[in-house]
Amino acid sequence: MVREFTLNWLTVKLMEGDITEIEADAIVNAANSYLKHGGGVAAAILRKGGLEIQEESDRYVREHGPVPVGGVAVTGAGKLKAKYVIHAVGPRYGEGSDEKLASAIISALSAAEKLELSSIALPAISTGVYGYPYEACARIMADVIREFDLRAKSLRNIIVCLYGRQAYEVFERVFLEKLGK
Ligand code: AR6
């Protein structure tokens, strides 16, 4: 399952699959503030990328302290095909969480721009352990991407990688509605 949306500067590709298999300059991890990559997509990234990603994450937290909700930290990508892993800390679903989820996505895209990358792959941040409904996450992500499109510099390709048919179908419906075509 794949669908592409062509915006002004960005091409957005929605796909169903495993984000650790994607060849992009950076892949985004759905992390917690302590960068302890225990479950979900984080554990999958560690399994395939290697323990050096956890070691680098631990070093980051030792040096800079925990990553605030809505923020990101960047590490290398170990054995993955990507060059970097951008660890984005999404919120738990609840009151006031939408702005923080938007901030996590904006921070991830901004980090990619700062590194002058052209492609980035994102999972459905906060929709696993952190309890966000797919639909709410999809709406926030589509709005952030549409806004980001207007000021994209190096970034050209955003891949949104959904785990499972159900997540894909919800994102497809929402992205069709919000990003057209
Ligand atoms: N590829 C793409 N998406 C995936 C993969 C994969 N290999 N595996 C799971 N997902 P979650 P969160 C989807 O729980 O809700 C972790 O323990 C999954 O189906 O990974 O932000 C962290 O260490 C879901 O749709 O992240 C944090 O403590 C989405 O990725 C906490 O969970 C996000 O699910 C973060 O919770």
mmCIF file with all atom_site columns, C-alpha atoms and ligand atoms in Angstrom:
data_model
loop_
_atom_site.group_PDB
_atom_site.id
_atom_site.type_symbol
_atom_site.label_atom_id
_atom_site.label_alt_id
_atom_site.label_comp_id
_atom_site.label_asym_id
_atom_site.label_entity_id
_atom_site.label_seq_id
_atom_site.pdbx_PDB_ins_code
_atom_site.Cartn_x
_atom_site.Cartn_y
_atom_site.Cartn_z
_atom_site.occupancy
_atom_site.B_iso_or_equiv
_atom_site.pdbx_formal_charge
_atom_site.auth_seq_id
_atom_site.auth_comp_id
_atom_site.auth_asym_id
_atom_site.auth_atom_id
_atom_site.pdbx_PDB_model_num
ATOM   1   C CA  . MET A 1 1   ? 0.000  0.000  0.000  1.00 0.00 ? 1   MET A CA  1
ATOM   2   C CA  . VAL A 1 2   ? 1.561  3.246  -1.176 1.00 0.00 ? 2   VAL A CA  1
ATOM   3   C CA  . ARG A 1 3   ? 0.239  6.675  -2.070 1.00 0.00 ? 3   ARG A CA  1
ATOM   4   C CA  . GLU A 1 4   ? 2.102  9.835  -3.030 1.00 0.00 ? 4   GLU A CA  1
ATOM   5   C CA  . PHE A 1 5   ? 1.124  13.453 -2.567 1.00 0.00 ? 5   PHE A CA  1
ATOM   6   C CA  . THR A 1 6   ? 2.964  16.175 -4.464 1.00 0.00 ? 6   THR A CA  1
ATOM   7   C CA  . LEU A 1 7   ? 3.015  19.486 -2.623 1.00 0.00 ? 7   LEU A CA  1
ATOM   8   C CA  . ASN A 1 8   ? 4.970  22.639 -3.557 1.00 0.00 ? 8   ASN A CA  1
ATOM   9   C CA  . TRP A 1 9   ? 8.433  21.532 -2.457 1.00 0.00 ? 9   TRP A CA  1
ATOM   10  C CA  . LEU A 1 10  ? 7.762  18.235 -0.787 1.00 0.00 ? 10  LEU A CA  1
ATOM   11  C CA  . THR A 1 11  ? 6.678  14.851 -1.989 1.00 0.00 ? 11  THR A CA  1
ATOM   12  C CA  . VAL A 1 12  ? 4.908  12.903 0.731  1.00 0.00 ? 12  VAL A CA  1
ATOM   13  C CA  . LYS A 1 13  ? 4.779  9.151  0.415  1.00 0.00 ? 13  LYS A CA  1
ATOM   14  C CA  . LEU A 1 14  ? 2.439  7.182  2.626  1.00 0.00 ? 14  LEU A CA  1
ATOM   15  C CA  . MET A 1 15  ? 3.298  3.520  2.937  1.00 0.00 ? 15  MET A CA  1
ATOM   16  C CA  . GLU A 1 16  ? 2.561  0.489  5.005  1.00 0.00 ? 16  GLU A CA  1
ATOM   17  C CA  . GLY A 1 17  ? 5.620  -1.317 6.352  1.00 0.00 ? 17  GLY A CA  1
ATOM   18  C CA  . ASP A 1 18  ? 8.550  -1.492 8.727  1.00 0.00 ? 18  ASP A CA  1
ATOM   19  C CA  . ILE A 1 19  ? 10.399 1.818  9.073  1.00 0.00 ? 19  ILE A CA  1
ATOM   20  C CA  . THR A 1 20  ? 13.716 0.074  9.782  1.00 0.00 ? 20  THR A CA  1
ATOM   21  C CA  . GLU A 1 21  ? 13.730 -1.141 6.161  1.00 0.00 ? 21  GLU A CA  1
ATOM   22  C CA  . ILE A 1 22  ? 13.426 2.332  4.655  1.00 0.00 ? 22  ILE A CA  1
ATOM   23  C CA  . GLU A 1 23  ? 16.265 3.990  2.801  1.00 0.00 ? 23  GLU A CA  1
ATOM   24  C CA  . ALA A 1 24  ? 16.072 7.626  3.772  1.00 0.00 ? 24  ALA A CA  1
ATOM   25  C CA  . ASP A 1 25  ? 18.680 10.082 5.047  1.00 0.00 ? 25  ASP A CA  1
ATOM   26  C CA  . ALA A 1 26  ? 17.048 9.927  8.465  1.00 0.00 ? 26  ALA A CA  1
ATOM   27  C CA  . ILE A 1 27  ? 14.450 7.810  10.152 1.00 0.00 ? 27  ILE A CA  1
ATOM   28  C CA  . VAL A 1 28  ? 12.474 9.143  13.059 1.00 0.00 ? 28  VAL A CA  1
ATOM   29  C CA  . ASN A 1 29  ? 12.070 7.145  16.239 1.00 0.00 ? 29  ASN A CA  1
ATOM   30  C CA  . ALA A 1 30  ? 9.086  7.485  18.586 1.00 0.00 ? 30  ALA A CA  1
ATOM   31  C CA  . ALA A 1 31  ? 11.134 7.902  21.755 1.00 0.00 ? 31  ALA A CA  1
ATOM   32  C CA  . ASN A 1 32  ? 10.692 8.755  25.423 1.00 0.00 ? 32  ASN A CA  1
ATOM   33  C CA  . SER A 1 33  ? 12.514 11.628 27.179 1.00 0.00 ? 33  SER A CA  1
ATOM   34  C CA  . TYR A 1 34  ? 15.192 9.332  28.591 1.00 0.00 ? 34  TYR A CA  1
ATOM   35  C CA  . LEU A 1 35  ? 15.867 7.771  25.176 1.00 0.00 ? 35  LEU A CA  1
ATOM   36  C CA  . LYS A 1 36  ? 15.418 4.307  26.692 1.00 0.00 ? 36  LYS A CA  1
ATOM   37  C CA  . HIS A 1 37  ? 14.424 2.435  23.605 1.00 0.00 ? 37  HIS A CA  1
ATOM   38  C CA  . GLY A 1 38  ? 12.368 -0.311 25.228 1.00 0.00 ? 38  GLY A CA  1
ATOM   39  C CA  . GLY A 1 39  ? 9.340  -1.108 23.075 1.00 0.00 ? 39  GLY A CA  1
ATOM   40  C CA  . GLY A 1 40  ? 7.482  -0.432 19.846 1.00 0.00 ? 40  GLY A CA  1
ATOM   41  C CA  . VAL A 1 41  ? 9.278  1.171  16.941 1.00 0.00 ? 41  VAL A CA  1
ATOM   42  C CA  . ALA A 1 42  ? 12.211 2.134  19.222 1.00 0.00 ? 42  ALA A CA  1
ATOM   43  C CA  . ALA A 1 43  ? 12.944 -1.505 20.039 1.00 0.00 ? 43  ALA A CA  1
ATOM   44  C CA  . ALA A 1 44  ? 12.721 -2.430 16.346 1.00 0.00 ? 44  ALA A CA  1
ATOM   45  C CA  . ILE A 1 45  ? 15.208 0.329  15.470 1.00 0.00 ? 45  ILE A CA  1
ATOM   46  C CA  . LEU A 1 46  ? 17.587 -0.905 18.141 1.00 0.00 ? 46  LEU A CA  1
ATOM   47  C CA  . ARG A 1 47  ? 17.258 -4.549 17.092 1.00 0.00 ? 47  ARG A CA  1
ATOM   48  C CA  . LYS A 1 48  ? 18.194 -3.783 13.521 1.00 0.00 ? 48  LYS A CA  1
ATOM   49  C CA  . GLY A 1 49  ? 20.478 -0.778 14.035 1.00 0.00 ? 49  GLY A CA  1
ATOM   50  C CA  . GLY A 1 50  ? 22.493 -2.218 16.896 1.00 0.00 ? 50  GLY A CA  1
ATOM   51  C CA  . LEU A 1 51  ? 23.276 -1.332 20.489 1.00 0.00 ? 51  LEU A CA  1
ATOM   52  C CA  . GLU A 1 52  ? 25.423 1.611  19.465 1.00 0.00 ? 52  GLU A CA  1
ATOM   53  C CA  . ILE A 1 53  ? 22.191 3.593  18.986 1.00 0.00 ? 53  ILE A CA  1
ATOM   54  C CA  . GLN A 1 54  ? 21.299 3.004  22.665 1.00 0.00 ? 54  GLN A CA  1
ATOM   55  C CA  . GLU A 1 55  ? 24.853 3.825  23.739 1.00 0.00 ? 55  GLU A CA  1
ATOM   56  C CA  . GLU A 1 56  ? 24.848 7.073  21.811 1.00 0.00 ? 56  GLU A CA  1
ATOM   57  C CA  . SER A 1 57  ? 21.397 7.894  23.214 1.00 0.00 ? 57  SER A CA  1
ATOM   58  C CA  . ASP A 1 58  ? 22.625 7.300  26.781 1.00 0.00 ? 58  ASP A CA  1
ATOM   59  C CA  . ARG A 1 59  ? 25.584 9.569  26.134 1.00 0.00 ? 59  ARG A CA  1
ATOM   60  C CA  . TYR A 1 60  ? 23.245 12.251 24.820 1.00 0.00 ? 60  TYR A CA  1
ATOM   61  C CA  . VAL A 1 61  ? 21.061 12.156 27.947 1.00 0.00 ? 61  VAL A CA  1
ATOM   62  C CA  . ARG A 1 62  ? 24.129 12.194 30.215 1.00 0.00 ? 62  ARG A CA  1
ATOM   63  C CA  . GLU A 1 63  ? 25.454 15.269 28.468 1.00 0.00 ? 63  GLU A CA  1
ATOM   64  C CA  . HIS A 1 64  ? 22.262 17.209 27.758 1.00 0.00 ? 64  HIS A CA  1
ATOM   65  C CA  . GLY A 1 65  ? 19.680 15.818 30.176 1.00 0.00 ? 65  GLY A CA  1
ATOM   66  C CA  . PRO A 1 66  ? 16.330 14.317 29.165 1.00 0.00 ? 66  PRO A CA  1
ATOM   67  C CA  . VAL A 1 67  ? 14.736 15.424 25.893 1.00 0.00 ? 67  VAL A CA  1
ATOM   68  C CA  . PRO A 1 68  ? 11.596 17.500 26.535 1.00 0.00 ? 68  PRO A CA  1
ATOM   69  C CA  . VAL A 1 69  ? 8.269  16.237 25.223 1.00 0.00 ? 69  VAL A CA  1
ATOM   70  C CA  . GLY A 1 70  ? 7.910  17.773 21.759 1.00 0.00 ? 70  GLY A CA  1
ATOM   71  C CA  . GLY A 1 71  ? 11.687 17.829 21.249 1.00 0.00 ? 71  GLY A CA  1
ATOM   72  C CA  . VAL A 1 72  ? 14.226 15.623 19.455 1.00 0.00 ? 72  VAL A CA  1
ATOM   73  C CA  . ALA A 1 73  ? 17.753 14.259 19.779 1.00 0.00 ? 73  ALA A CA  1
ATOM   74  C CA  . VAL A 1 74  ? 19.869 13.009 16.873 1.00 0.00 ? 74  VAL A CA  1
ATOM   75  C CA  . THR A 1 75  ? 22.149 9.964  16.852 1.00 0.00 ? 75  THR A CA  1
ATOM   76  C CA  . GLY A 1 76  ? 23.836 7.910  14.181 1.00 0.00 ? 76  GLY A CA  1
ATOM   77  C CA  . ALA A 1 77  ? 21.865 5.038  12.678 1.00 0.00 ? 77  ALA A CA  1
ATOM   78  C CA  . GLY A 1 78  ? 24.207 2.112  13.384 1.00 0.00 ? 78  GLY A CA  1
ATOM   79  C CA  . LYS A 1 79  ? 23.644 -0.663 10.869 1.00 0.00 ? 79  LYS A CA  1
ATOM   80  C CA  . LEU A 1 80  ? 20.449 0.812  9.426  1.00 0.00 ? 80  LEU A CA  1
ATOM   81  C CA  . LYS A 1 81  ? 20.358 2.104  5.864  1.00 0.00 ? 81  LYS A CA  1
ATOM   82  C CA  . ALA A 1 82  ? 19.663 5.641  7.092  1.00 0.00 ? 82  ALA A CA  1
ATOM   83  C CA  . LYS A 1 83  ? 22.443 8.071  8.073  1.00 0.00 ? 83  LYS A CA  1
ATOM   84  C CA  . TYR A 1 84  ? 20.751 9.338  11.219 1.00 0.00 ? 84  TYR A CA  1
ATOM   85  C CA  . VAL A 1 85  ? 18.051 8.443  13.693 1.00 0.00 ? 85  VAL A CA  1
ATOM   86  C CA  . ILE A 1 86  ? 16.077 11.448 14.878 1.00 0.00 ? 86  ILE A CA  1
ATOM   87  C CA  . HIS A 1 87  ? 14.556 10.519 18.247 1.00 0.00 ? 87  HIS A CA  1
ATOM   88  C CA  . ALA A 1 88  ? 11.313 12.482 18.577 1.00 0.00 ? 88  ALA A CA  1
ATOM   89  C CA  . VAL A 1 89  ? 9.598  12.528 21.955 1.00 0.00 ? 89  VAL A CA  1
ATOM   90  C CA  . GLY A 1 90  ? 5.849  12.554 21.454 1.00 0.00 ? 90  GLY A CA  1
ATOM   91  C CA  . PRO A 1 91  ? 3.308  13.131 24.248 1.00 0.00 ? 91  PRO A CA  1
ATOM   92  C CA  . ARG A 1 92  ? 0.979  10.642 25.845 1.00 0.00 ? 92  ARG A CA  1
ATOM   93  C CA  . TYR A 1 93  ? -2.529 11.186 24.463 1.00 0.00 ? 93  TYR A CA  1
ATOM   94  C CA  . GLY A 1 94  ? -4.542 13.539 26.669 1.00 0.00 ? 94  GLY A CA  1
ATOM   95  C CA  . GLU A 1 95  ? -5.452 17.113 27.365 1.00 0.00 ? 95  GLU A CA  1
ATOM   96  C CA  . GLY A 1 96  ? -3.112 19.575 25.692 1.00 0.00 ? 96  GLY A CA  1
ATOM   97  C CA  . SER A 1 97  ? -1.178 16.849 23.903 1.00 0.00 ? 97  SER A CA  1
ATOM   98  C CA  . ASP A 1 98  ? -1.948 17.934 20.310 1.00 0.00 ? 98  ASP A CA  1
ATOM   99  C CA  . GLU A 1 99  ? 0.432  20.891 20.399 1.00 0.00 ? 99  GLU A CA  1
ATOM   100 C CA  . LYS A 1 100 ? 3.173  18.710 21.796 1.00 0.00 ? 100 LYS A CA  1
ATOM   101 C CA  . LEU A 1 101 ? 2.690  16.112 19.080 1.00 0.00 ? 101 LEU A CA  1
ATOM   102 C CA  . ALA A 1 102 ? 2.816  18.853 16.434 1.00 0.00 ? 102 ALA A CA  1
ATOM   103 C CA  . SER A 1 103 ? 5.962  20.176 18.095 1.00 0.00 ? 103 SER A CA  1
ATOM   104 C CA  . ALA A 1 104 ? 7.625  16.710 18.022 1.00 0.00 ? 104 ALA A CA  1
ATOM   105 C CA  . ILE A 1 105 ? 6.941  16.418 14.285 1.00 0.00 ? 105 ILE A CA  1
ATOM   106 C CA  . ILE A 1 106 ? 8.096  19.981 13.545 1.00 0.00 ? 106 ILE A CA  1
ATOM   107 C CA  . SER A 1 107 ? 11.245 19.383 15.617 1.00 0.00 ? 107 SER A CA  1
ATOM   108 C CA  . ALA A 1 108 ? 12.009 16.212 13.630 1.00 0.00 ? 108 ALA A CA  1
ATOM   109 C CA  . LEU A 1 109 ? 11.578 17.958 10.268 1.00 0.00 ? 109 LEU A CA  1
ATOM   110 C CA  . SER A 1 110 ? 13.599 20.949 11.466 1.00 0.00 ? 110 SER A CA  1
ATOM   111 C CA  . ALA A 1 111 ? 16.432 18.682 12.642 1.00 0.00 ? 111 ALA A CA  1
ATOM   112 C CA  . ALA A 1 112 ? 16.535 17.130 9.160  1.00 0.00 ? 112 ALA A CA  1
ATOM   113 C CA  . GLU A 1 113 ? 16.740 20.606 7.621  1.00 0.00 ? 113 GLU A CA  1
ATOM   114 C CA  . LYS A 1 114 ? 19.528 21.574 9.996  1.00 0.00 ? 114 LYS A CA  1
ATOM   115 C CA  . LEU A 1 115 ? 21.485 18.515 8.830  1.00 0.00 ? 115 LEU A CA  1
ATOM   116 C CA  . GLU A 1 116 ? 20.667 19.515 5.232  1.00 0.00 ? 116 GLU A CA  1
ATOM   117 C CA  . LEU A 1 117 ? 19.000 16.178 4.525  1.00 0.00 ? 117 LEU A CA  1
ATOM   118 C CA  . SER A 1 118 ? 16.662 15.624 1.618  1.00 0.00 ? 118 SER A CA  1
ATOM   119 C CA  . SER A 1 119 ? 14.633 12.636 2.851  1.00 0.00 ? 119 SER A CA  1
ATOM   120 C CA  . ILE A 1 120 ? 13.118 11.578 6.150  1.00 0.00 ? 120 ILE A CA  1
ATOM   121 C CA  . ALA A 1 121 ? 10.874 8.706  7.231  1.00 0.00 ? 121 ALA A CA  1
ATOM   122 C CA  . LEU A 1 122 ? 8.394  9.169  10.077 1.00 0.00 ? 122 LEU A CA  1
ATOM   123 C CA  . PRO A 1 123 ? 6.341  6.630  12.031 1.00 0.00 ? 123 PRO A CA  1
ATOM   124 C CA  . ALA A 1 124 ? 2.955  7.435  13.569 1.00 0.00 ? 124 ALA A CA  1
ATOM   125 C CA  . ILE A 1 125 ? 4.519  9.017  16.667 1.00 0.00 ? 125 ILE A CA  1
ATOM   126 C CA  . SER A 1 126 ? 2.564  8.516  19.932 1.00 0.00 ? 126 SER A CA  1
ATOM   127 C CA  . THR A 1 127 ? 0.026  6.055  18.441 1.00 0.00 ? 127 THR A CA  1
ATOM   128 C CA  . GLY A 1 128 ? 1.434  2.980  20.206 1.00 0.00 ? 128 GLY A CA  1
ATOM   129 C CA  . VAL A 1 129 ? 2.351  2.909  23.879 1.00 0.00 ? 129 VAL A CA  1
ATOM   130 C CA  . TYR A 1 130 ? 1.380  6.609  24.181 1.00 0.00 ? 130 TYR A CA  1
ATOM   131 C CA  . GLY A 1 131 ? -2.212 5.949  23.164 1.00 0.00 ? 131 GLY A CA  1
ATOM   132 C CA  . TYR A 1 132 ? -2.918 8.455  20.371 1.00 0.00 ? 132 TYR A CA  1
ATOM   133 C CA  . PRO A 1 133 ? -5.739 7.524  17.980 1.00 0.00 ? 133 PRO A CA  1
ATOM   134 C CA  . TYR A 1 134 ? -4.408 7.149  14.409 1.00 0.00 ? 134 TYR A CA  1
ATOM   135 C CA  . GLU A 1 135 ? -6.879 9.717  13.131 1.00 0.00 ? 135 GLU A CA  1
ATOM   136 C CA  . ALA A 1 136 ? -5.783 12.463 15.531 1.00 0.00 ? 136 ALA A CA  1
ATOM   137 C CA  . CYS A 1 137 ? -2.111 11.793 14.790 1.00 0.00 ? 137 CYS A CA  1
ATOM   138 C CA  . ALA A 1 138 ? -2.772 11.770 11.027 1.00 0.00 ? 138 ALA A CA  1
ATOM   139 C CA  . ARG A 1 139 ? -4.574 15.137 11.167 1.00 0.00 ? 139 ARG A CA  1
ATOM   140 C CA  . ILE A 1 140 ? -1.774 16.765 13.129 1.00 0.00 ? 140 ILE A CA  1
ATOM   141 C CA  . MET A 1 141 ? 0.912  15.278 10.878 1.00 0.00 ? 141 MET A CA  1
ATOM   142 C CA  . ALA A 1 142 ? -0.828 16.334 7.659  1.00 0.00 ? 142 ALA A CA  1
ATOM   143 C CA  . ASP A 1 143 ? -1.280 19.905 8.964  1.00 0.00 ? 143 ASP A CA  1
ATOM   144 C CA  . VAL A 1 144 ? 2.356  20.137 10.048 1.00 0.00 ? 144 VAL A CA  1
ATOM   145 C CA  . ILE A 1 145 ? 3.595  18.813 6.702  1.00 0.00 ? 145 ILE A CA  1
ATOM   146 C CA  . ARG A 1 146 ? 1.403  21.194 4.704  1.00 0.00 ? 146 ARG A CA  1
ATOM   147 C CA  . GLU A 1 147 ? 2.732  24.119 6.707  1.00 0.00 ? 147 GLU A CA  1
ATOM   148 C CA  . PHE A 1 148 ? 6.329  22.879 6.501  1.00 0.00 ? 148 PHE A CA  1
ATOM   149 C CA  . ASP A 1 149 ? 6.090  22.511 2.728  1.00 0.00 ? 149 ASP A CA  1
ATOM   150 C CA  . LEU A 1 150 ? 6.027  26.291 2.368  1.00 0.00 ? 150 LEU A CA  1
ATOM   151 C CA  . ARG A 1 151 ? 9.410  26.718 4.046  1.00 0.00 ? 151 ARG A CA  1
ATOM   152 C CA  . ALA A 1 152 ? 11.226 23.520 3.068  1.00 0.00 ? 152 ALA A CA  1
ATOM   153 C CA  . LYS A 1 153 ? 14.880 24.075 2.178  1.00 0.00 ? 153 LYS A CA  1
ATOM   154 C CA  . SER A 1 154 ? 16.914 20.880 1.697  1.00 0.00 ? 154 SER A CA  1
ATOM   155 C CA  . LEU A 1 155 ? 14.034 18.534 2.452  1.00 0.00 ? 155 LEU A CA  1
ATOM   156 C CA  . ARG A 1 156 ? 12.234 17.043 -0.571 1.00 0.00 ? 156 ARG A CA  1
ATOM   157 C CA  . ASN A 1 157 ? 10.844 13.648 0.443  1.00 0.00 ? 157 ASN A CA  1
ATOM   158 C CA  . ILE A 1 158 ? 8.843  12.739 3.501  1.00 0.00 ? 158 ILE A CA  1
ATOM   159 C CA  . ILE A 1 159 ? 7.905  9.109  3.928  1.00 0.00 ? 159 ILE A CA  1
ATOM   160 C CA  . VAL A 1 160 ? 5.217  8.341  6.473  1.00 0.00 ? 160 VAL A CA  1
ATOM   161 C CA  . CYS A 1 161 ? 5.529  4.679  7.389  1.00 0.00 ? 161 CYS A CA  1
ATOM   162 C CA  . LEU A 1 162 ? 2.499  3.021  8.960  1.00 0.00 ? 162 LEU A CA  1
ATOM   163 C CA  . TYR A 1 163 ? 2.662  -0.267 10.740 1.00 0.00 ? 163 TYR A CA  1
ATOM   164 C CA  . GLY A 1 164 ? -0.302 -2.390 9.701  1.00 0.00 ? 164 GLY A CA  1
ATOM   165 C CA  . ARG A 1 165 ? -3.206 -2.013 7.310  1.00 0.00 ? 165 ARG A CA  1
ATOM   166 C CA  . GLN A 1 166 ? -5.523 -0.282 9.785  1.00 0.00 ? 166 GLN A CA  1
ATOM   167 C CA  . ALA A 1 167 ? -3.090 2.549  10.500 1.00 0.00 ? 167 ALA A CA  1
ATOM   168 C CA  . TYR A 1 168 ? -2.367 2.923  6.787  1.00 0.00 ? 168 TYR A CA  1
ATOM   169 C CA  . GLU A 1 169 ? -6.040 3.191  5.869  1.00 0.00 ? 169 GLU A CA  1
ATOM   170 C CA  . VAL A 1 170 ? -6.764 5.887  8.433  1.00 0.00 ? 170 VAL A CA  1
ATOM   171 C CA  . PHE A 1 171 ? -3.740 7.946  7.361  1.00 0.00 ? 171 PHE A CA  1
ATOM   172 C CA  . GLU A 1 172 ? -4.640 7.538  3.696  1.00 0.00 ? 172 GLU A CA  1
ATOM   173 C CA  . ARG A 1 173 ? -8.162 8.832  4.268  1.00 0.00 ? 173 ARG A CA  1
ATOM   174 C CA  . VAL A 1 174 ? -6.986 11.812 6.319  1.00 0.00 ? 174 VAL A CA  1
ATOM   175 C CA  . PHE A 1 175 ? -4.073 12.691 3.993  1.00 0.00 ? 175 PHE A CA  1
ATOM   176 C CA  . LEU A 1 176 ? -6.379 12.506 0.958  1.00 0.00 ? 176 LEU A CA  1
ATOM   177 C CA  . GLU A 1 177 ? -8.731 14.898 2.681  1.00 0.00 ? 177 GLU A CA  1
ATOM   178 C CA  . LYS A 1 178 ? -6.030 17.321 3.811  1.00 0.00 ? 178 LYS A CA  1
ATOM   179 C CA  . LEU A 1 179 ? -3.327 17.079 1.130  1.00 0.00 ? 179 LEU A CA  1
ATOM   180 C CA  . GLY A 1 180 ? -5.609 16.373 -1.802 1.00 0.00 ? 180 GLY A CA  1
ATOM   181 C CA  . LYS A 1 181 ? -5.350 14.402 -5.055 1.00 0.00 ? 181 LYS A CA  1
HETATM 182 N N1  . AR6 B 2 .   ? 7.894  0.438  11.749 1.00 0.00 ? 1   AR6 B N1  1
HETATM 183 C C1  . AR6 B 2 .   ? 6.976  1.438  11.717 1.00 0.00 ? 1   AR6 B C1  1
HETATM 184 N N2  . AR6 B 2 .   ? 6.096  1.668  12.712 1.00 0.00 ? 1   AR6 B N2  1
HETATM 185 C C2  . AR6 B 2 .   ? 6.147  0.856  13.781 1.00 0.00 ? 1   AR6 B C2  1
HETATM 186 C C3  . AR6 B 2 .   ? 7.078  -0.203 13.911 1.00 0.00 ? 1   AR6 B C3  1
HETATM 187 C C4  . AR6 B 2 .   ? 7.988  -0.391 12.825 1.00 0.00 ? 1   AR6 B C4  1
HETATM 188 N N3  . AR6 B 2 .   ? 8.918  -1.354 12.852 1.00 0.00 ? 1   AR6 B N3  1
HETATM 189 N N4  . AR6 B 2 .   ? 6.860  -0.826 15.107 1.00 0.00 ? 1   AR6 B N4  1
HETATM 190 C C5  . AR6 B 2 .   ? 5.837  -0.199 15.709 1.00 0.00 ? 1   AR6 B C5  1
HETATM 191 N N5  . AR6 B 2 .   ? 5.393  0.808  14.912 1.00 0.00 ? 1   AR6 B N5  1
HETATM 192 P P1  . AR6 B 2 .   ? 5.314  3.242  19.741 1.00 0.00 ? 1   AR6 B P1  1
HETATM 193 P P2  . AR6 B 2 .   ? 4.774  5.820  21.067 1.00 0.00 ? 1   AR6 B P2  1
HETATM 194 C C6  . AR6 B 2 .   ? 4.289  1.765  15.125 1.00 0.00 ? 1   AR6 B C6  1
HETATM 195 O O1  . AR6 B 2 .   ? 4.677  2.495  20.841 1.00 0.00 ? 1   AR6 B O1  1
HETATM 196 O O2  . AR6 B 2 .   ? 3.313  5.546  21.098 1.00 0.00 ? 1   AR6 B O2  1
HETATM 197 C C7  . AR6 B 2 .   ? 8.395  2.982  23.286 1.00 0.00 ? 1   AR6 B C7  1
HETATM 198 O O3  . AR6 B 2 .   ? 8.568  2.017  24.247 1.00 0.00 ? 1   AR6 B O3  1
HETATM 199 C C8  . AR6 B 2 .   ? 3.239  1.401  16.152 1.00 0.00 ? 1   AR6 B C8  1
HETATM 200 O O4  . AR6 B 2 .   ? 2.302  0.485  15.597 1.00 0.00 ? 1   AR6 B O4  1
HETATM 201 O O5  . AR6 B 2 .   ? 6.602  2.745  19.170 1.00 0.00 ? 1   AR6 B O5  1
HETATM 202 O O6  . AR6 B 2 .   ? 5.245  7.173  20.621 1.00 0.00 ? 1   AR6 B O6  1
HETATM 203 C C9  . AR6 B 2 .   ? 9.357  4.152  23.450 1.00 0.00 ? 1   AR6 B C9  1
HETATM 204 O O7  . AR6 B 2 .   ? 10.590 3.752  23.994 1.00 0.00 ? 1   AR6 B O7  1
HETATM 205 C C10 . AR6 B 2 .   ? 2.620  2.758  16.420 1.00 0.00 ? 1   AR6 B C10 1
HETATM 206 O O8  . AR6 B 2 .   ? 1.641  3.059  15.415 1.00 0.00 ? 1   AR6 B O8  1
HETATM 207 O O9  . AR6 B 2 .   ? 5.613  4.787  20.156 1.00 0.00 ? 1   AR6 B O9  1
HETATM 208 C C11 . AR6 B 2 .   ? 8.576  5.093  24.324 1.00 0.00 ? 1   AR6 B C11 1
HETATM 209 O O10 . AR6 B 2 .   ? 8.724  4.784  25.689 1.00 0.00 ? 1   AR6 B O10 1
HETATM 210 C C12 . AR6 B 2 .   ? 3.780  3.735  16.242 1.00 0.00 ? 1   AR6 B C12 1
HETATM 211 O O11 . AR6 B 2 .   ? 4.826  2.973  15.612 1.00 0.00 ? 1   AR6 B O11 1
HETATM 212 C C13 . AR6 B 2 .   ? 7.142  4.862  23.929 1.00 0.00 ? 1   AR6 B C13 1
HETATM 213 O O12 . AR6 B 2 .   ? 7.093  3.548  23.421 1.00 0.00 ? 1   AR6 B O12 1
HETATM 214 C C14 . AR6 B 2 .   ? 4.297  4.332  17.529 1.00 0.00 ? 1   AR6 B C14 1
HETATM 215 O O13 . AR6 B 2 .   ? 4.234  3.362  18.568 1.00 0.00 ? 1   AR6 B O13 1
HETATM 216 C C15 . AR6 B 2 .   ? 6.679  5.792  22.829 1.00 0.00 ? 1   AR6 B C15 1
HETATM 217 O O14 . AR6 B 2 .   ? 5.327  5.531  22.510 1.00 0.00 ? 1   AR6 B O14 1
#
